[in-house]
C-alpha atoms as a PDB file:
ATOM      1  CA  MET A   1      64.341  53.253  -7.312  1.00  0.00           C
ATOM      2  CA  LYS A   2      61.189  54.834  -5.878  1.00  0.00           C
ATOM      3  CA  TYR A   3      59.357  53.732  -8.989  1.00  0.00           C
ATOM      4  CA  GLN A   4      60.604  50.146  -8.678  1.00  0.00           C
ATOM      5  CA  VAL A   5      59.523  49.869  -5.015  1.00  0.00           C
ATOM      6  CA  GLY A   6      56.150  51.438  -5.824  1.00  0.00           C
ATOM      7  CA  ALA A   7      55.672  49.146  -8.810  1.00  0.00           C
ATOM      8  CA  THR A   8      56.623  46.112  -6.697  1.00  0.00           C
ATOM      9  CA  PHE A   9      54.008  47.040  -4.046  1.00  0.00           C
ATOM     10  CA  MET A  10      51.421  47.643  -6.756  1.00  0.00           C
ATOM     11  CA  ILE A  11      52.058  44.281  -8.457  1.00  0.00           C
ATOM     12  CA  THR A  12      52.071  42.472  -5.096  1.00  0.00           C
ATOM     13  CA  GLY A  13      48.788  44.166  -4.171  1.00  0.00           C
ATOM     14  CA  LEU A  14      47.200  43.153  -7.475  1.00  0.00           C
ATOM     15  CA  LEU A  15      48.376  39.562  -7.089  1.00  0.00           C
ATOM     16  CA  LEU A  16      46.988  39.344  -3.549  1.00  0.00           C
ATOM     17  CA  ALA A  17      43.732  40.929  -4.625  1.00  0.00           C
ATOM     18  CA  GLY A  18      43.506  38.427  -7.465  1.00  0.00           C
ATOM     19  CA  CYS A  19      44.006  35.531  -5.053  1.00  0.00           C
ATOM     20  CA  GLY A  20      41.285  36.869  -2.792  1.00  0.00           C
ATOM     21  CA  THR A  21      38.846  37.061  -5.685  1.00  0.00           C
ATOM     22  CA  GLU A  22      39.530  33.480  -6.714  1.00  0.00           C
ATOM     23  CA  GLU A  23      38.887  32.263  -3.160  1.00  0.00           C
ATOM     24  CA  LYS A  24      35.565  34.085  -3.006  1.00  0.00           C
ATOM     25  CA  THR A  25      34.527  32.701  -6.374  1.00  0.00           C
ATOM     26  CA  ALA A  26      35.481  29.172  -5.371  1.00  0.00           C
ATOM     27  CA  SER A  27      33.517  29.328  -2.105  1.00  0.00           C
ATOM     28  CA  THR A  28      30.417  30.964  -3.584  1.00  0.00           C
ATOM     29  CA  PRO A  29      28.979  27.758  -5.105  1.00  0.00           C
ATOM     30  CA  LYS A  30      29.321  25.949  -1.755  1.00  0.00           C
ATOM     31  CA  THR A  31      27.356  28.679  -0.001  1.00  0.00           C
ATOM     32  CA  GLU A  32      24.637  28.577  -2.653  1.00  0.00           C
ATOM     33  CA  THR A  33      24.367  24.787  -2.358  1.00  0.00           C
ATOM     34  CA  VAL A  34      23.898  24.999   1.412  1.00  0.00           C
ATOM     35  CA  LYS A  35      21.252  27.698   0.947  1.00  0.00           C
ATOM     36  CA  GLU A  36      19.429  25.563  -1.656  1.00  0.00           C
ATOM     37  CA  GLN A  37      19.448  22.499   0.644  1.00  0.00           C
ATOM     38  CA  THR A  38      18.165  24.562   3.563  1.00  0.00           C
ATOM     39  CA  THR A  39      15.410  26.015   1.376  1.00  0.00           C
ATOM     40  CA  VAL A  40      14.302  22.545   0.255  1.00  0.00           C
ATOM     41  CA  LEU A  41      14.149  21.328   3.874  1.00  0.00           C
ATOM     42  CA  ASN A  42      12.187  24.414   4.918  1.00  0.00           C
ATOM     43  CA  VAL A  43       9.679  23.874   2.102  1.00  0.00           C
ATOM     44  CA  ILE A  44       9.085  20.282   3.238  1.00  0.00           C
ATOM     45  CA  ASP A  45       8.739  21.351   6.874  1.00  0.00           C
ATOM     46  CA  ALA A  46       6.516  24.280   5.980  1.00  0.00           C
ATOM     47  CA  ARG A  47       3.938  21.960   4.391  1.00  0.00           C
ATOM     48  CA  LEU A  48       3.649  19.742   7.446  1.00  0.00           C
ATOM     49  CA  LYS A  49       1.118  20.790  10.049  1.00  0.00           C
ATOM     50  CA  GLU A  50      -0.294  19.619  13.322  1.00  0.00           C
ATOM     51  CA  PRO A  51      -3.855  18.274  13.331  1.00  0.00           C
ATOM     52  CA  ALA A  52      -6.659  20.564  14.450  1.00  0.00           C
ATOM     53  CA  LYS A  53      -8.171  19.913  17.878  1.00  0.00           C
ATOM     54  CA  ASP A  54     -11.255  18.280  16.333  1.00  0.00           C
ATOM     55  CA  GLU A  55      -9.395  16.548  13.453  1.00  0.00           C
ATOM     56  CA  ARG A  56     -10.899  13.310  12.126  1.00  0.00           C
ATOM     57  CA  CYS A  57      -9.131  10.540  10.231  1.00  0.00           C
ATOM     58  CA  ALA A  58      -9.493  11.088   6.476  1.00  0.00           C
ATOM     59  CA  PHE A  59     -10.134   7.354   6.058  1.00  0.00           C
ATOM     60  CA  CYS A  60     -12.095   6.006   9.038  1.00  0.00           C
ATOM     61  CA  ASN A  61     -13.394   9.262  10.569  1.00  0.00           C
ATOM     62  CA  MET A  62     -12.047   8.419  14.035  1.00  0.00           C
ATOM     63  CA  LYS A  63     -10.355  11.013  16.241  1.00  0.00           C
ATOM     64  CA  VAL A  64      -6.832  12.068  15.258  1.00  0.00           C
ATOM     65  CA  TYR A  65      -4.667  12.682  18.309  1.00  0.00           C
ATOM     66  CA  ALA A  66      -2.530  15.770  18.887  1.00  0.00           C
ATOM     67  CA  LYS A  67       1.216  15.518  19.365  1.00  0.00           C
ATOM     68  CA  ASP A  68       0.969  15.953  23.154  1.00  0.00           C
ATOM     69  CA  HIS A  69      -1.567  13.112  23.620  1.00  0.00           C
ATOM     70  CA  LYS A  70      -0.109   9.667  24.384  1.00  0.00           C
ATOM     71  CA  MET A  71      -1.710   8.320  21.179  1.00  0.00           C
ATOM     72  CA  GLY A  72      -0.491  11.310  19.144  1.00  0.00           C
ATOM     73  CA  ILE A  73       2.751   9.438  18.558  1.00  0.00           C
ATOM     74  CA  PHE A  74       0.859   7.247  16.055  1.00  0.00           C
ATOM     75  CA  THR A  75      -0.809  10.069  14.105  1.00  0.00           C
ATOM     76  CA  ALA A  76       0.081   9.992  10.409  1.00  0.00           C
ATOM     77  CA  GLN A  77      -0.056  12.808   7.881  1.00  0.00           C
ATOM     78  CA  ALA A  78      -0.107  12.854   4.098  1.00  0.00           C
ATOM     79  CA  ILE A  79       0.053  15.514   1.441  1.00  0.00           C
ATOM     80  CA  ASP A  80      -1.978  14.857  -1.690  1.00  0.00           C
ATOM     81  CA  GLU A  81      -1.146  15.950  -5.235  1.00  0.00           C
ATOM     82  CA  ASN A  82      -2.998  19.247  -4.655  1.00  0.00           C
ATOM     83  CA  GLY A  83      -0.901  20.056  -1.583  1.00  0.00           C
ATOM     84  CA  LYS A  84      -3.722  19.321   0.873  1.00  0.00           C
ATOM     85  CA  ASN A  85      -2.739  17.925   4.287  1.00  0.00           C
ATOM     86  CA  LEU A  86      -4.646  14.818   5.302  1.00  0.00           C
ATOM     87  CA  PHE A  87      -4.467  13.342   8.800  1.00  0.00           C
ATOM     88  CA  PHE A  88      -4.921   9.747   9.908  1.00  0.00           C
ATOM     89  CA  ASP A  89      -5.260   8.198  13.352  1.00  0.00           C
ATOM     90  CA  ASP A  90      -2.882   5.376  12.365  1.00  0.00           C
ATOM     91  CA  ALA A  91      -0.596   4.854   9.354  1.00  0.00           C
ATOM     92  CA  GLY A  92      -2.598   1.847   8.140  1.00  0.00           C
ATOM     93  CA  CYS A  93      -5.554   4.160   7.497  1.00  0.00           C
ATOM     94  CA  MET A  94      -3.285   6.309   5.334  1.00  0.00           C
ATOM     95  CA  LEU A  95      -2.408   3.285   3.189  1.00  0.00           C
ATOM     96  CA  ASN A  96      -6.067   2.228   2.985  1.00  0.00           C
ATOM     97  CA  TYR A  97      -6.955   5.780   1.893  1.00  0.00           C
ATOM     98  CA  GLU A  98      -4.453   5.518  -0.971  1.00  0.00           C
ATOM     99  CA  ARG A  99      -5.947   2.180  -1.994  1.00  0.00           C
ATOM    100  CA  GLU A 100      -9.573   3.267  -1.750  1.00  0.00           C
ATOM    101  CA  HIS A 101      -9.047   6.578  -3.589  1.00  0.00           C
ATOM    102  CA  ASP A 102      -6.460   5.204  -6.052  1.00  0.00           C
ATOM    103  CA  VAL A 103      -4.001   8.025  -5.282  1.00  0.00           C
ATOM    104  CA  LYS A 104      -0.366   8.331  -4.287  1.00  0.00           C
ATOM    105  CA  LEU A 105       0.336  10.449  -1.231  1.00  0.00           C
ATOM    106  CA  GLU A 106       3.482  11.854   0.328  1.00  0.00           C
ATOM    107  CA  LYS A 107       3.340   9.961   3.619  1.00  0.00           C
ATOM    108  CA  PHE A 108       4.667  11.076   7.011  1.00  0.00           C
ATOM    109  CA  VAL A 109       4.705   9.501  10.473  1.00  0.00           C
ATOM    110  CA  ARG A 110       6.005  10.618  13.855  1.00  0.00           C
ATOM    111  CA  ASP A 111       9.300   9.459  15.278  1.00  0.00           C
ATOM    112  CA  HIS A 112       8.392   7.400  18.357  1.00  0.00           C
ATOM    113  CA  GLU A 113      11.084   9.105  20.441  1.00  0.00           C
ATOM    114  CA  THR A 114      10.862  12.771  19.410  1.00  0.00           C
ATOM    115  CA  LYS A 115       7.343  12.956  17.927  1.00  0.00           C
ATOM    116  CA  GLN A 116       8.841  14.868  14.975  1.00  0.00           C
ATOM    117  CA  TRP A 117       7.445  14.249  11.499  1.00  0.00           C
ATOM    118  CA  MET A 118       9.485  12.153   9.077  1.00  0.00           C
ATOM    119  CA  LYS A 119       8.809  10.493   5.749  1.00  0.00           C
ATOM    120  CA  LEU A 120       7.356   7.017   6.131  1.00  0.00           C
ATOM    121  CA  SER A 121       9.885   5.805   3.547  1.00  0.00           C
ATOM    122  CA  ASP A 122      12.748   6.993   5.812  1.00  0.00           C
ATOM    123  CA  ALA A 123      11.398   5.389   8.994  1.00  0.00           C
ATOM    124  CA  VAL A 124      12.637   2.257  10.709  1.00  0.00           C
ATOM    125  CA  ILE A 125       9.307   0.489  11.242  1.00  0.00           C
ATOM    126  CA  VAL A 126       8.857  -1.769  14.235  1.00  0.00           C
ATOM    127  CA  GLN A 127       5.918  -4.113  14.629  1.00  0.00           C
ATOM    128  CA  ALA A 128       5.150  -4.885  18.261  1.00  0.00           C
ATOM    129  CA  ASP A 129       2.379  -5.864  20.626  1.00  0.00           C
ATOM    130  CA  ILE A 130       1.534  -2.231  21.424  1.00  0.00           C
ATOM    131  CA  HIS A 131      -1.750  -0.373  21.581  1.00  0.00           C
ATOM    132  CA  THR A 132      -2.209   2.055  18.689  1.00  0.00           C
ATOM    133  CA  PRO A 133      -5.444   3.869  17.710  1.00  0.00           C
ATOM    134  CA  MET A 134      -6.469   1.201  15.172  1.00  0.00           C
ATOM    135  CA  ASN A 135      -4.479  -1.595  16.848  1.00  0.00           C
ATOM    136  CA  TYR A 136      -2.158  -1.989  13.873  1.00  0.00           C
ATOM    137  CA  GLY A 137       0.775  -2.101  16.327  1.00  0.00           C
ATOM    138  CA  PHE A 138       3.536  -0.223  14.483  1.00  0.00           C
ATOM    139  CA  ALA A 139       6.026   2.324  15.851  1.00  0.00           C
ATOM    140  CA  TYR A 140       8.353   4.475  13.735  1.00  0.00           C
ATOM    141  CA  PHE A 141      11.932   5.568  14.375  1.00  0.00           C
ATOM    142  CA  LYS A 142      14.401   7.910  12.655  1.00  0.00           C
ATOM    143  CA  ASP A 143      17.295   5.998  14.136  1.00  0.00           C
ATOM    144  CA  GLU A 144      18.058   2.263  14.088  1.00  0.00           C
ATOM    145  CA  ALA A 145      19.643   2.340  17.548  1.00  0.00           C
ATOM    146  CA  LYS A 146      16.408   3.723  19.058  1.00  0.00           C
ATOM    147  CA  ALA A 147      14.404   1.079  17.176  1.00  0.00           C
ATOM    148  CA  ASP A 148      16.713  -1.640  18.504  1.00  0.00           C
ATOM    149  CA  ALA A 149      16.322  -0.340  22.071  1.00  0.00           C
ATOM    150  CA  PHE A 150      12.522  -0.390  21.636  1.00  0.00           C
ATOM    151  CA  ILE A 151      12.694  -3.973  20.331  1.00  0.00           C
ATOM    152  CA  GLU A 152      14.742  -4.993  23.382  1.00  0.00           C
ATOM    153  CA  ARG A 153      11.959  -3.676  25.640  1.00  0.00           C
ATOM    154  CA  HIS A 154       9.107  -5.345  23.699  1.00  0.00           C
ATOM    155  CA  GLU A 155       9.196  -9.120  23.416  1.00  0.00           C
ATOM    156  CA  GLY A 156       8.437 -10.331  19.907  1.00  0.00           C
ATOM    157  CA  ALA A 157       8.928  -6.900  18.332  1.00  0.00           C
ATOM    158  CA  LYS A 158      10.687  -6.801  14.970  1.00  0.00           C
ATOM    159  CA  VAL A 159      11.707  -4.446  12.176  1.00  0.00           C
ATOM    160  CA  VAL A 160       9.391  -4.678   9.154  1.00  0.00           C
ATOM    161  CA  GLU A 161       8.816  -2.959   5.826  1.00  0.00           C
ATOM    162  CA  VAL A 162       5.883  -0.726   4.809  1.00  0.00           C
ATOM    163  CA  ALA A 163       4.307  -3.786   3.158  1.00  0.00           C
ATOM    164  CA  ALA A 164       3.632  -5.264   6.627  1.00  0.00           C
ATOM    165  CA  ILE A 165       1.526  -2.212   7.541  1.00  0.00           C
ATOM    166  CA  ASP A 166      -0.231  -2.336   4.190  1.00  0.00           C
ATOM    167  CA  ASP A 167      -1.028  -6.051   4.507  1.00  0.00           C
ATOM    168  CA  LYS A 168      -2.453  -5.646   8.011  1.00  0.00           C
ATOM    169  CA  ALA A 169      -4.451  -2.534   7.077  1.00  0.00           C
ATOM    170  CA  HIS A 170      -5.829  -4.132   3.911  1.00  0.00           C
ATOM    171  CA  ALA A 171      -6.872  -7.279   5.788  1.00  0.00           C
ATOM    172  CA  LYS A 172      -8.630  -5.161   8.421  1.00  0.00           C
ATOM    173  CA  MET A 173     -10.397  -3.113   5.725  1.00  0.00           C
ATOM    174  CA  LYS A 174     -11.612  -6.272   3.932  1.00  0.00           C
ATOM    175  CA  MET A 175     -12.867  -7.708   7.247  1.00  0.00           C
ATOM    176  CA  LYS A 176     -14.810  -4.519   8.027  1.00  0.00           C
ATOM    177  CA  MET A 177     -16.270  -4.438   4.516  1.00  0.00           C
ATOM    178  CA  LYS A 178     -17.366  -8.071   4.881  1.00  0.00           C
ATOM    179  CA  GLN A 179     -18.945  -7.368   8.292  1.00  0.00           C
ATOM    180  CA  SER A 180     -20.690  -4.325   6.877  1.00  0.00           C
ATOM    181  CA  HIS A 181     -21.983  -6.335   3.910  1.00  0.00           C
ATOM    182  CA  GLU A 182     -23.188  -9.153   6.190  1.00  0.00           C
ATOM    183  CA  GLY A 183     -24.890  -6.608   8.453  1.00  0.00           C
ATOM    184  CA  ASP A 184     -26.660  -5.035   5.479  1.00  0.00           C
ATOM    185  CA  HIS A 185     -27.750  -8.492   4.284  1.00  0.00           C
ATOM    186  CA  GLU A 186     -29.104  -9.434   7.758  1.00  0.00           C
ATOM    187  CA  GLU A 187     -30.929  -6.097   8.020  1.00  0.00           C
ATOM    188  CA  LYS A 188     -32.532  -6.690   4.600  1.00  0.00           C
ATOM    189  CA  MET A 189     -33.599 -10.198   5.671  1.00  0.00           C
ATOM    190  CA  ASP A 190     -35.149  -8.785   8.879  1.00  0.00           C
ATOM    191  CA  MET A 191     -37.057  -6.181   6.857  1.00  0.00           C
ATOM    192  CA  ASP A 192     -38.276  -8.869   4.393  1.00  0.00           C
ATOM    193  CA  ALA A 193     -39.484 -11.029   7.307  1.00  0.00           C
ATOM    194  CA  HIS A 194     -41.597  -8.169   8.699  1.00  0.00           C
ATOM    195  CA  GLN A 195     -43.436  -7.563   5.410  1.00  0.00           C
END
């Protein structure tokens, strides 16, 4: 009888131990998945930086504003194919940089509410009559409700796609190039007249 009771406890113990092992095995993949997702997010965050105090726009060479400056909310950041961080005073300059250099960048903007970086492709983009460094007039939001609240406060504001920024930036770049070309032509004519 002693042997039967002992054997029963031993078998019960083995069965319970076996169940415990299966539970651990089943939960292990979930833990690894969470760790992998966290690692991916940390890698993305680790590449993003804040602009240096004397940072200049990689496209137009104007001042890039820090996060704590009222215009810092419009600062844009990109990472090129070599992993280099590029800063822009306004997102339109970032798109013009891509066009002028014939490159594709990973593009980031600041959330208008939190000033945290987010991918431009994930942003709710609002076009409004607001003052931005290059007067493109776009604000970026992580959350549609915050974008809607912003629109309510700004008459004529509307949600747009990235193409709206690109169109406005490209038009501005062409206008500046034309003005520059006309200025060079007038300067040449002035020099010819003095000879």
